[in-house]
């Protein structure tokens, strides 16, 4: 009957909506983080996954009720639609498994990015010592005739100081993401 066909179409649309929604979630969960910021974003997603999946679970329950109505009236659906229905029913367990996999990815990524950052910070500390020595060379200028040279040197050092400040801010930001210690004081 036309009512059954309309009801079946509604079921198909629900299946499609759920599948697209869960595929979007799983796609984001499978993203491999390229830095500590992306690792933190993935962790935040895991922390809020229930807020995303709980409403979808309610939709799955609703979808099953709609399919039950078709069953009560002995309305046959295609094998494809039946498979799609059961694939949607399986999504929560797929999401749970992917969350576990993503948690392992996060642990490995945090360890890697922490080690990378510690190595970078060591090189940065060494560059600060060199920069400090370069600033101290300004005391060697004692001739007014050197004003052009001093000006160029001052501009170059100012640029290096600005780069060092930006790098220090990045390190401080990342240190906060690791939750392992306070932020460092990067003064040359």
PDB file of C-alpha atoms in Angstrom:
ATOM      1  CA  UNK A   1       0.000   0.000   0.000  1.00  0.00           C
ATOM      2  CA  UNK A   2       0.959   3.621  -0.422  1.00  0.00           C
ATOM      3  CA  UNK A   3       1.145   4.129   3.351  1.00  0.00           C
ATOM      4  CA  UNK A   4       3.642   1.283   3.685  1.00  0.00           C
ATOM      5  CA  UNK A   5       5.721   2.660   0.826  1.00  0.00           C
ATOM      6  CA  UNK A   6       5.786   6.124   2.406  1.00  0.00           C
ATOM      7  CA  UNK A   7       6.705   4.578   5.752  1.00  0.00           C
ATOM      8  CA  UNK A   8       9.476   2.570   4.083  1.00  0.00           C
ATOM      9  CA  UNK A   9      10.804   5.751   2.435  1.00  0.00           C
ATOM     10  CA  UNK A  10      10.905   7.416   5.855  1.00  0.00           C
ATOM     11  CA  UNK A  11      12.901   4.423   7.146  1.00  0.00           C
ATOM     12  CA  UNK A  12      15.309   4.769   4.239  1.00  0.00           C
ATOM     13  CA  UNK A  13      15.832   8.462   4.991  1.00  0.00           C
ATOM     14  CA  UNK A  14      16.467   7.699   8.674  1.00  0.00           C
ATOM     15  CA  UNK A  15      18.994   5.027   7.708  1.00  0.00           C
ATOM     16  CA  UNK A  16      20.733   7.467   5.380  1.00  0.00           C
ATOM     17  CA  UNK A  17      20.828  10.230   8.005  1.00  0.00           C
ATOM     18  CA  UNK A  18      22.228   7.922  10.678  1.00  0.00           C
ATOM     19  CA  UNK A  19      24.812   6.436   8.367  1.00  0.00           C
ATOM     20  CA  UNK A  20      26.051   9.866   7.253  1.00  0.00           C
ATOM     21  CA  UNK A  21      26.161  11.121  10.840  1.00  0.00           C
ATOM     22  CA  UNK A  22      28.120   8.138  12.144  1.00  0.00           C
ATOM     23  CA  UNK A  23      30.466   8.150   9.141  1.00  0.00           C
ATOM     24  CA  UNK A  24      31.258  11.786   9.838  1.00  0.00           C
ATOM     25  CA  UNK A  25      32.083  10.995  13.470  1.00  0.00           C
ATOM     26  CA  UNK A  26      34.233   7.980  12.651  1.00  0.00           C
ATOM     27  CA  UNK A  27      36.068   9.917   9.952  1.00  0.00           C
ATOM     28  CA  UNK A  28      37.044  12.591  12.492  1.00  0.00           C
ATOM     29  CA  UNK A  29      38.038   9.931  15.025  1.00  0.00           C
ATOM     30  CA  UNK A  30      40.334   8.294  12.480  1.00  0.00           C
ATOM     31  CA  UNK A  31      42.252  11.482  11.708  1.00  0.00           C
ATOM     32  CA  UNK A  32      45.925  11.129  12.570  1.00  0.00           C
ATOM     33  CA  UNK A  33      47.107  14.161  14.548  1.00  0.00           C
ATOM     34  CA  UNK A  34      50.045  16.041  13.009  1.00  0.00           C
ATOM     35  CA  UNK A  35      50.913  18.087  16.097  1.00  0.00           C
ATOM     36  CA  UNK A  36      50.064  18.456  19.765  1.00  0.00           C
ATOM     37  CA  UNK A  37      47.208  20.856  19.006  1.00  0.00           C
ATOM     38  CA  UNK A  38      45.479  18.311  16.756  1.00  0.00           C
ATOM     39  CA  UNK A  39      46.162  15.633  19.381  1.00  0.00           C
ATOM     40  CA  UNK A  40      44.386  17.795  21.947  1.00  0.00           C
ATOM     41  CA  UNK A  41      41.450  18.334  19.561  1.00  0.00           C
ATOM     42  CA  UNK A  42      41.138  14.571  19.128  1.00  0.00           C
ATOM     43  CA  UNK A  43      41.231  14.103  22.915  1.00  0.00           C
ATOM     44  CA  UNK A  44      38.513  16.737  23.327  1.00  0.00           C
ATOM     45  CA  UNK A  45      36.406  14.907  20.764  1.00  0.00           C
ATOM     46  CA  UNK A  46      36.791  11.665  22.726  1.00  0.00           C
ATOM     47  CA  UNK A  47      35.835  13.496  25.915  1.00  0.00           C
ATOM     48  CA  UNK A  48      32.582  14.692  24.325  1.00  0.00           C
ATOM     49  CA  UNK A  49      31.755  11.692  22.121  1.00  0.00           C
ATOM     50  CA  UNK A  50      28.648  10.816  24.146  1.00  0.00           C
ATOM     51  CA  UNK A  51      27.188  14.240  23.435  1.00  0.00           C
ATOM     52  CA  UNK A  52      27.453  13.422  19.748  1.00  0.00           C
ATOM     53  CA  UNK A  53      26.374   9.774  19.827  1.00  0.00           C
ATOM     54  CA  UNK A  54      23.610   9.748  22.465  1.00  0.00           C
ATOM     55  CA  UNK A  55      21.117  11.627  20.242  1.00  0.00           C
ATOM     56  CA  UNK A  56      22.017   9.270  17.390  1.00  0.00           C
ATOM     57  CA  UNK A  57      21.348   6.264  19.603  1.00  0.00           C
ATOM     58  CA  UNK A  58      17.865   7.644  20.209  1.00  0.00           C
ATOM     59  CA  UNK A  59      17.443   7.927  16.431  1.00  0.00           C
ATOM     60  CA  UNK A  60      18.574   4.307  16.039  1.00  0.00           C
ATOM     61  CA  UNK A  61      15.906   3.231  18.532  1.00  0.00           C
ATOM     62  CA  UNK A  62      13.336   5.273  16.621  1.00  0.00           C
ATOM     63  CA  UNK A  63      14.498   3.762  13.314  1.00  0.00           C
ATOM     64  CA  UNK A  64      14.106   0.241  14.724  1.00  0.00           C
ATOM     65  CA  UNK A  65      10.555   1.069  15.818  1.00  0.00           C
ATOM     66  CA  UNK A  66       9.717   2.274  12.321  1.00  0.00           C
ATOM     67  CA  UNK A  67      11.087  -0.938  10.830  1.00  0.00           C
ATOM     68  CA  UNK A  68       9.110  -2.948  13.424  1.00  0.00           C
ATOM     69  CA  UNK A  69       5.911  -1.358  12.121  1.00  0.00           C
ATOM     70  CA  UNK A  70       6.776  -2.541   8.610  1.00  0.00           C
ATOM     71  CA  UNK A  71       7.425  -6.025  10.003  1.00  0.00           C
ATOM     72  CA  UNK A  72       4.064  -6.081  11.793  1.00  0.00           C
ATOM     73  CA  UNK A  73       2.332  -5.475   8.507  1.00  0.00           C
ATOM     74  CA  UNK A  74       4.482  -8.054   6.727  1.00  0.00           C
ATOM     75  CA  UNK A  75       5.862  -5.373   4.441  1.00  0.00           C
ATOM     76  CA  UNK A  76       8.976  -6.763   2.818  1.00  0.00           C
ATOM     77  CA  UNK A  77      11.980  -4.516   2.480  1.00  0.00           C
ATOM     78  CA  UNK A  78      14.989  -5.043   0.240  1.00  0.00           C
ATOM     79  CA  UNK A  79      18.032  -6.943   1.455  1.00  0.00           C
ATOM     80  CA  UNK A  80      20.008  -3.748   0.892  1.00  0.00           C
ATOM     81  CA  UNK A  81      17.731  -1.779   3.199  1.00  0.00           C
ATOM     82  CA  UNK A  82      17.775  -4.532   5.803  1.00  0.00           C
ATOM     83  CA  UNK A  83      21.578  -4.571   5.727  1.00  0.00           C
ATOM     84  CA  UNK A  84      21.683  -0.780   6.010  1.00  0.00           C
ATOM     85  CA  UNK A  85      19.390  -0.971   9.046  1.00  0.00           C
ATOM     86  CA  UNK A  86      21.638  -3.484  10.804  1.00  0.00           C
ATOM     87  CA  UNK A  87      24.775  -1.560   9.863  1.00  0.00           C
ATOM     88  CA  UNK A  88      23.281   1.443  11.637  1.00  0.00           C
ATOM     89  CA  UNK A  89      22.467  -0.651  14.685  1.00  0.00           C
ATOM     90  CA  UNK A  90      26.171  -1.647  14.770  1.00  0.00           C
ATOM     91  CA  UNK A  91      27.516   1.921  14.606  1.00  0.00           C
ATOM     92  CA  UNK A  92      27.721   2.523  18.392  1.00  0.00           C
ATOM     93  CA  UNK A  93      29.998  -0.483  18.858  1.00  0.00           C
ATOM     94  CA  UNK A  94      32.140   0.643  15.893  1.00  0.00           C
ATOM     95  CA  UNK A  95      32.420   4.083  17.491  1.00  0.00           C
ATOM     96  CA  UNK A  96      33.390   2.535  20.838  1.00  0.00           C
ATOM     97  CA  UNK A  97      36.138   0.514  19.163  1.00  0.00           C
ATOM     98  CA  UNK A  98      37.391   3.527  17.219  1.00  0.00           C
ATOM     99  CA  UNK A  99      37.461   5.577  20.430  1.00  0.00           C
ATOM    100  CA  UNK A 100      39.720   2.941  22.002  1.00  0.00           C
ATOM    101  CA  UNK A 101      41.953   2.993  18.914  1.00  0.00           C
ATOM    102  CA  UNK A 102      42.017   6.800  18.954  1.00  0.00           C
ATOM    103  CA  UNK A 103      42.949   6.825  22.653  1.00  0.00           C
ATOM    104  CA  UNK A 104      45.998   4.703  21.797  1.00  0.00           C
ATOM    105  CA  UNK A 105      46.882   7.055  18.941  1.00  0.00           C
ATOM    106  CA  UNK A 106      46.621   9.997  21.350  1.00  0.00           C
ATOM    107  CA  UNK A 107      48.963   8.375  23.872  1.00  0.00           C
ATOM    108  CA  UNK A 108      51.592   7.626  21.223  1.00  0.00           C
ATOM    109  CA  UNK A 109      51.245  11.074  19.636  1.00  0.00           C
ATOM    110  CA  UNK A 110      51.539  12.896  22.959  1.00  0.00           C
ATOM    111  CA  UNK A 111      54.708  10.978  23.782  1.00  0.00           C
ATOM    112  CA  UNK A 112      56.203  11.720  20.353  1.00  0.00           C
ATOM    113  CA  UNK A 113      55.261  15.401  20.376  1.00  0.00           C
ATOM    114  CA  UNK A 114      56.481  15.844  23.953  1.00  0.00           C
ATOM    115  CA  UNK A 115      59.877  14.366  23.037  1.00  0.00           C
ATOM    116  CA  UNK A 116      59.987  16.528  19.904  1.00  0.00           C
ATOM    117  CA  UNK A 117      59.147  19.629  21.914  1.00  0.00           C
ATOM    118  CA  UNK A 118      61.764  18.893  24.577  1.00  0.00           C
ATOM    119  CA  UNK A 119      64.418  18.558  21.852  1.00  0.00           C
ATOM    120  CA  UNK A 120      63.189  21.762  20.212  1.00  0.00           C
ATOM    121  CA  UNK A 121      63.266  23.568  23.550  1.00  0.00           C
ATOM    122  CA  UNK A 122      66.855  22.493  24.145  1.00  0.00           C
ATOM    123  CA  UNK A 123      67.863  23.938  20.758  1.00  0.00           C
ATOM    124  CA  UNK A 124      65.831  27.049  21.561  1.00  0.00           C
ATOM    125  CA  UNK A 125      67.645  27.529  24.881  1.00  0.00           C
ATOM    126  CA  UNK A 126      70.955  27.309  23.018  1.00  0.00           C
ATOM    127  CA  UNK A 127      69.760  29.880  20.474  1.00  0.00           C
ATOM    128  CA  UNK A 128      68.774  32.221  23.324  1.00  0.00           C
ATOM    129  CA  UNK A 129      72.334  32.090  24.674  1.00  0.00           C
ATOM    130  CA  UNK A 130      73.678  32.985  21.215  1.00  0.00           C
ATOM    131  CA  UNK A 131      71.107  35.778  20.914  1.00  0.00           C
ATOM    132  CA  UNK A 132      72.048  37.131  24.332  1.00  0.00           C
ATOM    133  CA  UNK A 133      75.714  37.242  23.289  1.00  0.00           C
ATOM    134  CA  UNK A 134      74.747  39.050  20.086  1.00  0.00           C
ATOM    135  CA  UNK A 135      72.849  41.676  22.103  1.00  0.00           C
ATOM    136  CA  UNK A 136      75.929  42.128  24.291  1.00  0.00           C
ATOM    137  CA  UNK A 137      77.988  43.023  21.197  1.00  0.00           C
ATOM    138  CA  UNK A 138      76.184  46.370  21.030  1.00  0.00           C
ATOM    139  CA  UNK A 139      78.527  47.496  23.804  1.00  0.00           C
ATOM    140  CA  UNK A 140      81.382  47.260  21.306  1.00  0.00           C
ATOM    141  CA  UNK A 141      79.983  50.061  19.155  1.00  0.00           C
ATOM    142  CA  UNK A 142      81.620  53.291  20.159  1.00  0.00           C
ATOM    143  CA  UNK A 143      81.910  55.325  16.969  1.00  0.00           C
ATOM    144  CA  UNK A 144      79.220  57.631  15.659  1.00  0.00           C
ATOM    145  CA  UNK A 145      80.379  56.750  12.156  1.00  0.00           C
ATOM    146  CA  UNK A 146      79.025  53.217  12.752  1.00  0.00           C
ATOM    147  CA  UNK A 147      75.407  54.432  12.985  1.00  0.00           C
ATOM    148  CA  UNK A 148      74.299  52.731   9.731  1.00  0.00           C
ATOM    149  CA  UNK A 149      75.922  49.460  10.749  1.00  0.00           C
ATOM    150  CA  UNK A 150      74.425  49.696  14.250  1.00  0.00           C
ATOM    151  CA  UNK A 151      70.988  50.425  12.803  1.00  0.00           C
ATOM    152  CA  UNK A 152      71.101  47.379  10.511  1.00  0.00           C
ATOM    153  CA  UNK A 153      72.394  45.192  13.326  1.00  0.00           C
ATOM    154  CA  UNK A 154      69.686  46.478  15.688  1.00  0.00           C
ATOM    155  CA  UNK A 155      66.985  45.736  13.108  1.00  0.00           C
ATOM    156  CA  UNK A 156      68.316  42.201  12.599  1.00  0.00           C
ATOM    157  CA  UNK A 157      68.503  41.556  16.354  1.00  0.00           C
ATOM    158  CA  UNK A 158      65.010  42.999  16.864  1.00  0.00           C
ATOM    159  CA  UNK A 159      63.684  40.577  14.247  1.00  0.00           C
ATOM    160  CA  UNK A 160      65.459  37.661  15.942  1.00  0.00           C
ATOM    161  CA  UNK A 161      64.027  38.720  19.315  1.00  0.00           C
ATOM    162  CA  UNK A 162      60.503  38.856  17.852  1.00  0.00           C
ATOM    163  CA  UNK A 163      60.954  35.357  16.392  1.00  0.00           C
ATOM    164  CA  UNK A 164      62.255  34.093  19.733  1.00  0.00           C
ATOM    165  CA  UNK A 165      59.275  35.655  21.526  1.00  0.00           C
ATOM    166  CA  UNK A 166      56.838  33.991  19.110  1.00  0.00           C
ATOM    167  CA  UNK A 167      58.570  30.642  19.590  1.00  0.00           C
ATOM    168  CA  UNK A 168      58.496  31.068  23.393  1.00  0.00           C
ATOM    169  CA  UNK A 169      54.749  31.736  23.236  1.00  0.00           C
ATOM    170  CA  UNK A 170      54.245  28.621  21.098  1.00  0.00           C
ATOM    171  CA  UNK A 171      56.223  26.519  23.587  1.00  0.00           C
ATOM    172  CA  UNK A 172      54.223  27.942  26.496  1.00  0.00           C
ATOM    173  CA  UNK A 173      50.980  27.174  24.681  1.00  0.00           C
ATOM    174  CA  UNK A 174      52.093  23.621  23.986  1.00  0.00           C
ATOM    175  CA  UNK A 175      53.342  23.095  27.533  1.00  0.00           C
ATOM    176  CA  UNK A 176      49.826  23.883  28.713  1.00  0.00           C
ATOM    177  CA  UNK A 177      48.423  21.238  26.358  1.00  0.00           C
ATOM    178  CA  UNK A 178      50.631  18.526  27.844  1.00  0.00           C
ATOM    179  CA  UNK A 179      49.423  19.159  31.410  1.00  0.00           C
ATOM    180  CA  UNK A 180      52.786  18.003  32.720  1.00  0.00           C
ATOM    181  CA  UNK A 181      54.295  21.190  34.106  1.00  0.00           C
ATOM    182  CA  UNK A 182      53.800  24.917  34.249  1.00  0.00           C
ATOM    183  CA  UNK A 183      54.897  27.213  31.476  1.00  0.00           C
ATOM    184  CA  UNK A 184      58.603  27.997  31.081  1.00  0.00           C
ATOM    185  CA  UNK A 185      60.094  31.436  31.511  1.00  0.00           C
ATOM    186  CA  UNK A 186      62.034  32.090  28.307  1.00  0.00           C
ATOM    187  CA  UNK A 187      64.204  35.100  29.015  1.00  0.00           C
ATOM    188  CA  UNK A 188      67.590  35.432  27.371  1.00  0.00           C
TER     189      UNK A 188
END
